[in-house]
PDB file of C-alpha atoms in Angstrom:
ATOM      1  CA  MET C   1     -15.778 -10.404  14.589  1.00  0.00           C
ATOM      2  CA  PRO C   2     -16.492  -9.655  11.026  1.00  0.00           C
ATOM      3  CA  ASP C   3     -16.527 -13.356   8.347  1.00  0.00           C
ATOM      4  CA  THR C   4     -13.443 -12.956   7.465  1.00  0.00           C
ATOM      5  CA  SER C   5     -13.913 -15.507   4.378  1.00  0.00           C
ATOM      6  CA  SER C   6     -15.260 -12.716   2.456  1.00  0.00           C
ATOM      7  CA  VAL C   7     -14.587 -10.369  -1.147  1.00  0.00           C
ATOM      8  CA  ILE C   8     -15.136  -6.690  -1.279  1.00  0.00           C
ATOM      9  CA  THR C   9     -15.263  -6.207  -4.302  1.00  0.00           C
ATOM     10  CA  VAL C  10     -13.164  -2.043  -5.186  1.00  0.00           C
ATOM     11  CA  PRO C  11     -12.686  -1.041  -8.695  1.00  0.00           C
ATOM     12  CA  PRO C  12     -10.677  -3.048 -11.440  1.00  0.00           C
ATOM     13  CA  LEU C  13      -6.717  -1.882 -12.088  1.00  0.00           C
ATOM     14  CA  PRO C  14      -5.910  -0.944 -15.677  1.00  0.00           C
ATOM     15  CA  SER C  15      -4.611  -3.259 -17.981  1.00  0.00           C
ATOM     16  CA  LEU C  16      -0.281  -4.285 -17.211  1.00  0.00           C
ATOM     17  CA  ALA C  17       0.324  -2.698 -20.133  1.00  0.00           C
ATOM     18  CA  ALA C  18      -1.160   0.906 -18.904  1.00  0.00           C
ATOM     19  CA  GLN C  19       0.280   0.628 -15.594  1.00  0.00           C
ATOM     20  CA  ALA C  20       3.889   0.937 -17.279  1.00  0.00           C
ATOM     21  CA  GLU C  21       3.088   3.842 -18.746  1.00  0.00           C
ATOM     22  CA  ARG C  22       1.581   5.492 -15.423  1.00  0.00           C
ATOM     23  CA  LEU C  23       4.314   4.235 -14.299  1.00  0.00           C
ATOM     24  CA  ILE C  24       6.390   5.829 -16.741  1.00  0.00           C
ATOM     25  CA  GLU C  25       4.917   8.931 -16.570  1.00  0.00           C
ATOM     26  CA  LEU C  26       5.258  10.160 -13.210  1.00  0.00           C
ATOM     27  CA  GLY C  27       8.274   9.697 -13.368  1.00  0.00           C
ATOM     28  CA  VAL C  28       8.610   6.095 -11.304  1.00  0.00           C
ATOM     29  CA  HIS C  29      11.027   4.215 -13.660  1.00  0.00           C
ATOM     30  CA  GLU C  30      14.113   6.305 -13.675  1.00  0.00           C
ATOM     31  CA  LEU C  31      13.881   6.709  -9.611  1.00  0.00           C
ATOM     32  CA  ALA C  32      14.253   2.807  -9.427  1.00  0.00           C
ATOM     33  CA  GLY C  33      16.189   2.639 -11.970  1.00  0.00           C
ATOM     34  CA  ILE C  34      14.970   0.786 -14.416  1.00  0.00           C
ATOM     35  CA  PRO C  35      14.507   1.239 -18.582  1.00  0.00           C
ATOM     36  CA  ALA C  36      11.707   2.676 -19.643  1.00  0.00           C
ATOM     37  CA  ASP C  37      11.086  -0.154 -22.129  1.00  0.00           C
ATOM     38  CA  GLU C  38      11.727  -3.148 -19.872  1.00  0.00           C
ATOM     39  CA  MET C  39       8.907  -2.092 -18.213  1.00  0.00           C
ATOM     40  CA  ARG C  40       7.183  -1.838 -20.824  1.00  0.00           C
ATOM     41  CA  THR C  41       8.362  -5.466 -22.040  1.00  0.00           C
ATOM     42  CA  PHE C  42       8.076  -6.630 -18.502  1.00  0.00           C
ATOM     43  CA  ALA C  43       4.110  -5.550 -18.331  1.00  0.00           C
ATOM     44  CA  GLU C  44       3.611  -6.785 -22.068  1.00  0.00           C
ATOM     45  CA  ASP C  45       5.921 -10.447 -21.097  1.00  0.00           C
ATOM     46  CA  ALA C  46       3.398 -10.750 -17.915  1.00  0.00           C
ATOM     47  CA  GLY C  47       0.153  -9.741 -19.360  1.00  0.00           C
ATOM     48  CA  SER C  48      -1.697 -12.420 -20.913  1.00  0.00           C
ATOM     49  CA  ARG C  49      -1.322 -14.510 -18.124  1.00  0.00           C
ATOM     50  CA  ASP C  50      -2.266 -12.579 -14.887  1.00  0.00           C
ATOM     51  CA  GLY C  51      -5.999 -10.485 -15.491  1.00  0.00           C
ATOM     52  CA  ASP C  52      -6.303  -7.628 -13.141  1.00  0.00           C
ATOM     53  CA  ALA C  53      -3.119  -8.121 -11.019  1.00  0.00           C
ATOM     54  CA  LEU C  54      -0.406  -4.895  -9.860  1.00  0.00           C
ATOM     55  CA  LEU C  55       2.530  -4.474 -11.205  1.00  0.00           C
ATOM     56  CA  ALA C  56       5.676  -2.353  -8.506  1.00  0.00           C
ATOM     57  CA  VAL C  57       8.433  -1.998  -8.458  1.00  0.00           C
ATOM     58  CA  HIS C  58      10.713  -3.219  -5.803  1.00  0.00           C
ATOM     59  CA  PRO C  59      10.780  -1.050  -2.526  1.00  0.00           C
ATOM     60  CA  ASP C  60      15.063  -1.169  -2.460  1.00  0.00           C
ATOM     61  CA  HIS C  61      14.456   0.341  -5.882  1.00  0.00           C
ATOM     62  CA  ALA C  62      11.134   2.562  -5.374  1.00  0.00           C
ATOM     63  CA  PRO C  63      10.675   3.728  -1.487  1.00  0.00           C
ATOM     64  CA  ALA C  64       7.783   4.748   0.386  1.00  0.00           C
ATOM     65  CA  SER C  65       8.740   8.352   0.868  1.00  0.00           C
ATOM     66  CA  ALA C  66       9.572   8.514  -3.155  1.00  0.00           C
ATOM     67  CA  LEU C  67       6.216   7.033  -3.955  1.00  0.00           C
ATOM     68  CA  ALA C  68       3.997   9.106  -0.965  1.00  0.00           C
ATOM     69  CA  PRO C  69       3.762  12.817  -3.476  1.00  0.00           C
ATOM     70  CA  LEU C  70       3.538  11.117  -6.859  1.00  0.00           C
ATOM     71  CA  LEU C  71      -0.575   9.636  -5.307  1.00  0.00           C
ATOM     72  CA  ARG C  72      -2.827  12.965  -6.089  1.00  0.00           C
ATOM     73  CA  ARG C  73      -6.665  13.338  -5.036  1.00  0.00           C
ATOM     74  CA  ASP C  74      -8.557  16.406  -5.133  1.00  0.00           C
ATOM     75  CA  GLY C  75      -5.281  17.891  -7.507  1.00  0.00           C
ATOM     76  CA  LYS C  76      -3.493  17.488  -4.462  1.00  0.00           C
ATOM     77  CA  PRO C  77      -0.057  15.791  -3.831  1.00  0.00           C
ATOM     78  CA  GLY C  78       0.413  12.368  -0.830  1.00  0.00           C
ATOM     79  CA  PHE C  79       2.207  13.081   1.378  1.00  0.00           C
ATOM     80  CA  VAL C  80       3.809  11.442   4.679  1.00  0.00           C
ATOM     81  CA  VAL C  81       2.572  12.318   8.451  1.00  0.00           C
ATOM     82  CA  THR C  82       5.699  14.699   9.703  1.00  0.00           C
ATOM     83  CA  ASP C  83       6.114  12.077  12.420  1.00  0.00           C
ATOM     84  CA  MET C  84       7.071   9.487  10.201  1.00  0.00           C
ATOM     85  CA  PRO C  85       9.959  11.343   8.635  1.00  0.00           C
ATOM     86  CA  ASP C  86      11.647   7.079   9.382  1.00  0.00           C
ATOM     87  CA  VAL C  87       8.624   5.592   7.029  1.00  0.00           C
ATOM     88  CA  ASP C  88      11.440   3.694   4.389  1.00  0.00           C
ATOM     89  CA  ARG C  89      12.440   1.566   7.432  1.00  0.00           C
ATOM     90  CA  PHE C  90       9.236  -0.058   7.557  1.00  0.00           C
ATOM     91  CA  THR C  91      10.515  -2.872   5.815  1.00  0.00           C
ATOM     92  CA  PRO C  92       9.306  -6.616   5.022  1.00  0.00           C
ATOM     93  CA  CYS C  93       8.210  -8.610   7.702  1.00  0.00           C
ATOM     94  CA  THR C  94       6.591 -11.856   7.385  1.00  0.00           C
ATOM     95  CA  VAL C  95       6.557 -10.864   4.132  1.00  0.00           C
ATOM     96  CA  GLU C  96       8.668 -12.206   1.103  1.00  0.00           C
ATOM     97  CA  LEU C  97       9.090 -11.121  -1.595  1.00  0.00           C
ATOM     98  CA  PRO C  98      10.756 -11.526  -5.107  1.00  0.00           C
ATOM     99  CA  GLY C  99      14.216 -10.840  -5.911  1.00  0.00           C
ATOM    100  CA  ALA C 100      13.693  -8.468  -9.156  1.00  0.00           C
ATOM    101  CA  SER C 101      13.181  -5.106  -9.337  1.00  0.00           C
ATOM    102  CA  LEU C 102       9.582  -5.368 -10.812  1.00  0.00           C
ATOM    103  CA  TYR C 103       6.880  -8.519  -9.573  1.00  0.00           C
ATOM    104  CA  LEU C 104       2.931  -8.501  -9.711  1.00  0.00           C
ATOM    105  CA  VAL C 105       0.221  -9.087  -6.654  1.00  0.00           C
ATOM    106  CA  THR C 106      -2.563 -10.423  -7.686  1.00  0.00           C
ATOM    107  CA  GLY C 107      -6.228 -11.459  -5.467  1.00  0.00           C
ATOM    108  CA  LEU C 108      -5.666  -7.890  -4.113  1.00  0.00           C
ATOM    109  CA  ASP C 109      -8.331  -6.698  -1.402  1.00  0.00           C
ATOM    110  CA  ARG C 110      -8.671  -3.592   0.500  1.00  0.00           C
ATOM    111  CA  GLY C 111     -10.620  -5.421   3.560  1.00  0.00           C
ATOM    112  CA  ASP C 112     -12.954  -3.148   3.972  1.00  0.00           C
ATOM    113  CA  HIS C 113     -14.517  -6.260   5.871  1.00  0.00           C
ATOM    114  CA  MET C 114     -12.157  -6.206   8.232  1.00  0.00           C
ATOM    115  CA  ALA C 115     -12.595  -2.573   9.644  1.00  0.00           C
ATOM    116  CA  ASN C 116     -12.552  -2.102  13.157  1.00  0.00           C
ATOM    117  CA  TRP C 117      -9.790  -4.563  13.944  1.00  0.00           C
ATOM    118  CA  SER C 118      -6.755  -3.982  15.744  1.00  0.00           C
ATOM    119  CA  PRO C 119      -3.096  -5.504  13.227  1.00  0.00           C
ATOM    120  CA  GLU C 120      -2.674  -7.515  15.142  1.00  0.00           C
ATOM    121  CA  GLU C 121      -6.133  -8.933  15.226  1.00  0.00           C
ATOM    122  CA  ALA C 122      -6.159  -9.502  11.306  1.00  0.00           C
ATOM    123  CA  LEU C 123      -2.629 -10.290  10.645  1.00  0.00           C
ATOM    124  CA  PRO C 124      -3.493 -13.703  12.451  1.00  0.00           C
ATOM    125  CA  ALA C 125      -6.860 -13.867  10.548  1.00  0.00           C
ATOM    126  CA  LEU C 126      -5.453 -12.746   7.572  1.00  0.00           C
ATOM    127  CA  THR C 127      -2.541 -15.883   7.520  1.00  0.00           C
ATOM    128  CA  LYS C 128      -5.343 -18.328   8.312  1.00  0.00           C
ATOM    129  CA  ASP C 129      -6.419 -16.932   4.705  1.00  0.00           C
ATOM    130  CA  ASP C 130      -4.100 -17.885   3.282  1.00  0.00           C
ATOM    131  CA  ARG C 131      -3.410 -13.753   2.004  1.00  0.00           C
ATOM    132  CA  THR C 132      -0.091 -12.181   2.510  1.00  0.00           C
ATOM    133  CA  PRO C 133      -0.604  -8.558   4.577  1.00  0.00           C
ATOM    134  CA  LEU C 134       0.582  -5.890   1.744  1.00  0.00           C
ATOM    135  CA  LEU C 135       3.366  -4.340   1.709  1.00  0.00           C
ATOM    136  CA  LEU C 136       3.389  -0.002   2.378  1.00  0.00           C
ATOM    137  CA  THR C 137       5.276   0.661  -0.957  1.00  0.00           C
ATOM    138  CA  GLU C 138       2.095  -1.951  -2.898  1.00  0.00           C
ATOM    139  CA  GLY C 139      -0.316  -0.037  -1.182  1.00  0.00           C
ATOM    140  CA  ILE C 140       1.330   3.511  -2.656  1.00  0.00           C
ATOM    141  CA  HIS C 141       2.080   1.128  -5.883  1.00  0.00           C
ATOM    142  CA  TRP C 142      -2.044   0.324  -5.261  1.00  0.00           C
ATOM    143  CA  VAL C 143      -3.764   3.859  -5.465  1.00  0.00           C
ATOM    144  CA  LEU C 144      -1.181   4.988  -8.278  1.00  0.00           C
ATOM    145  CA  GLN C 145      -2.698   3.010 -10.078  1.00  0.00           C
ATOM    146  CA  GLN C 146      -6.570   3.042  -9.519  1.00  0.00           C
ATOM    147  CA  PRO C 147      -7.221   6.695  -7.002  1.00  0.00           C
ATOM    148  CA  ALA C 148     -10.881   5.064  -6.516  1.00  0.00           C
ATOM    149  CA  VAL C 149      -9.171   2.955  -4.199  1.00  0.00           C
ATOM    150  CA  LEU C 150      -8.443   4.550  -1.435  1.00  0.00           C
ATOM    151  CA  GLU C 151     -12.173   6.119  -0.674  1.00  0.00           C
ATOM    152  CA  ARG C 152     -13.630   8.713   2.558  1.00  0.00           C
ATOM    153  CA  ASN C 153     -14.067   6.163   5.866  1.00  0.00           C
ATOM    154  CA  ARG C 154     -13.323   3.361   2.987  1.00  0.00           C
ATOM    155  CA  CYS C 155      -9.068   2.924   3.526  1.00  0.00           C
ATOM    156  CA  PHE C 156      -6.931   0.923   4.961  1.00  0.00           C
ATOM    157  CA  MET C 157      -3.201  -0.453   6.966  1.00  0.00           C
ATOM    158  CA  THR C 158      -1.076  -2.432   5.071  1.00  0.00           C
ATOM    159  CA  ILE C 159       0.458  -4.340   7.872  1.00  0.00           C
ATOM    160  CA  GLY C 160       3.441  -6.164   5.425  1.00  0.00           C
ATOM    161  CA  SER C 161       5.658  -2.932   5.854  1.00  0.00           C
ATOM    162  CA  ARG C 162       6.770  -3.108   9.778  1.00  0.00           C
ATOM    163  CA  LEU C 163      10.062  -1.765  11.353  1.00  0.00           C
ATOM    164  CA  ARG C 164      12.777  -3.002  13.466  1.00  0.00           C
ATOM    165  CA  LYS C 165      14.037  -1.799  16.045  1.00  0.00           C
ATOM    166  CA  PRO C 166      18.117  -2.282  17.091  1.00  0.00           C
ATOM    167  CA  ASN C 167      16.925  -5.232  19.331  1.00  0.00           C
ATOM    168  CA  GLY C 168      14.973  -6.952  16.700  1.00  0.00           C
ATOM    169  CA  ALA C 169      11.430  -5.585  18.865  1.00  0.00           C
ATOM    170  CA  LEU C 170       8.943  -4.923  16.306  1.00  0.00           C
ATOM    171  CA  ASP C 171       7.809  -0.999  17.279  1.00  0.00           C
ATOM    172  CA  ALA C 172       4.381  -0.565  17.482  1.00  0.00           C
ATOM    173  CA  ARG C 173       3.664   1.348  14.683  1.00  0.00           C
ATOM    174  CA  THR C 174       2.501   0.400  12.565  1.00  0.00           C
ATOM    175  CA  PRO C 175       1.968   1.629   8.833  1.00  0.00           C
ATOM    176  CA  ALA C 176      -1.210   3.397   6.393  1.00  0.00           C
ATOM    177  CA  ILE C 177      -2.768   5.075   3.705  1.00  0.00           C
ATOM    178  CA  TRP C 178      -5.618   7.207   4.285  1.00  0.00           C
ATOM    179  CA  ILE C 179      -7.171  10.898   3.104  1.00  0.00           C
ATOM    180  CA  SER C 180      -5.912  13.515   5.292  1.00  0.00           C
ATOM    181  CA  ASN C 181      -9.006  15.645   7.385  1.00  0.00           C
ATOM    182  CA  GLY C 182      -6.271  19.199   6.950  1.00  0.00           C
ATOM    183  CA  THR C 183      -6.200  18.871  11.097  1.00  0.00           C
ATOM    184  CA  GLY C 184      -3.518  19.397  13.177  1.00  0.00           C
ATOM    185  CA  ARG C 185       0.088  19.322  11.734  1.00  0.00           C
ATOM    186  CA  ASP C 186      -1.256  17.875   7.870  1.00  0.00           C
ATOM    187  CA  GLY C 187      -2.394  22.039   8.462  1.00  0.00           C
ATOM    188  CA  ARG C 188      -5.199  23.063   5.931  1.00  0.00           C
ATOM    189  CA  GLU C 189      -3.961  23.299   2.795  1.00  0.00           C
ATOM    190  CA  ARG C 190      -4.133  19.204   2.438  1.00  0.00           C
ATOM    191  CA  ARG C 191      -6.857  18.602   3.371  1.00  0.00           C
ATOM    192  CA  ASN C 192      -9.172  15.632   1.374  1.00  0.00           C
ATOM    193  CA  ALA C 193      -4.689  14.793   0.364  1.00  0.00           C
ATOM    194  CA  PRO C 194      -3.888  10.964   0.319  1.00  0.00           C
ATOM    195  CA  LYS C 195      -1.905  10.513   3.737  1.00  0.00           C
ATOM    196  CA  VAL C 196       1.118   7.745   4.714  1.00  0.00           C
ATOM    197  CA  GLY C 197       0.472   7.621   8.320  1.00  0.00           C
ATOM    198  CA  TRP C 198       0.867   5.134  10.604  1.00  0.00           C
ATOM    199  CA  CYS C 199      -1.534   3.252  13.836  1.00  0.00           C
ATOM    200  CA  TRP C 200      -0.985   1.916  17.005  1.00  0.00           C
ATOM    201  CA  TRP C 201      -0.715  -2.659  16.612  1.00  0.00           C
ATOM    202  CA  GLY C 202      -2.954  -2.722  19.383  1.00  0.00           C
ATOM    203  CA  ASN C 203      -5.121   0.151  18.573  1.00  0.00           C
ATOM    204  CA  ARG C 204      -8.777   0.013  15.827  1.00  0.00           C
ATOM    205  CA  HIS C 205      -9.882   2.324  14.028  1.00  0.00           C
ATOM    206  CA  THR C 206     -13.392   2.162  11.534  1.00  0.00           C
ATOM    207  CA  TRP C 207     -12.116   3.575   8.389  1.00  0.00           C
ATOM    208  CA  LEU C 208      -9.305   0.714   7.893  1.00  0.00           C
ATOM    209  CA  GLY C 209      -9.592  -2.067   6.260  1.00  0.00           C
ATOM    210  CA  PHE C 210      -6.525  -4.379   6.338  1.00  0.00           C
ATOM    211  CA  ALA C 211      -5.386  -4.514   2.227  1.00  0.00           C
ATOM    212  CA  SER C 212      -3.759  -8.320   1.114  1.00  0.00           C
ATOM    213  CA  ALA C 213      -3.327  -9.809  -1.925  1.00  0.00           C
ATOM    214  CA  THR C 214      -3.179 -13.859  -2.510  1.00  0.00           C
ATOM    215  CA  GLY C 215       0.648 -14.148  -3.609  1.00  0.00           C
ATOM    216  CA  ARG C 216       3.689 -12.022  -5.675  1.00  0.00           C
ATOM    217  CA  ARG C 217       5.732 -13.419  -8.736  1.00  0.00           C
ATOM    218  CA  VAL C 218       7.877 -12.140 -11.655  1.00  0.00           C
ATOM    219  CA  GLN C 219       7.456 -14.447 -15.097  1.00  0.00           C
TER     220      GLN C 219
END
């Protein structure tokens, strides 16, 4: 397997102030029930202490199903695959979130070096490297703020989000964000659109890395 110590360089994020304005422009603050001024203040207070950090809204306030359509690529909106109607039931697993509506995600890595690994192989490797897998909502936030992070053949999984069945077992699907080819049920009109989908826990895909971070925190 590849060396997991390598870090792939991806386009930097805008400032936290600019990220806050982006979310407000998209209406995420209204979706989440957070006043625009509160979002601006959070970003302003944190801006002097964090460099390349991602401003995220807690998934309880802004679920993946509401965020995905805000994505854009080639002028086309993002979407969730039709066979994932339960997308918002994919909740944090092995991930501890700050107890706040707004928080920061630090040390982002797209995980290109783990392309063609299975989620089953990737999770323990990330844990060993003291990294935490991104949630699906965090991955969407990342692409909202920096669309260039989603490239053909360089997309990513967000295995911090899992669905737990009524019997306590984890669903074998694991969420990911990639670019639609416009085939099958996606529809030709969605070719090149950002796509929220899923892959099996034990399967490998050459175009999917594993997005992760060094941590999460509030001010």
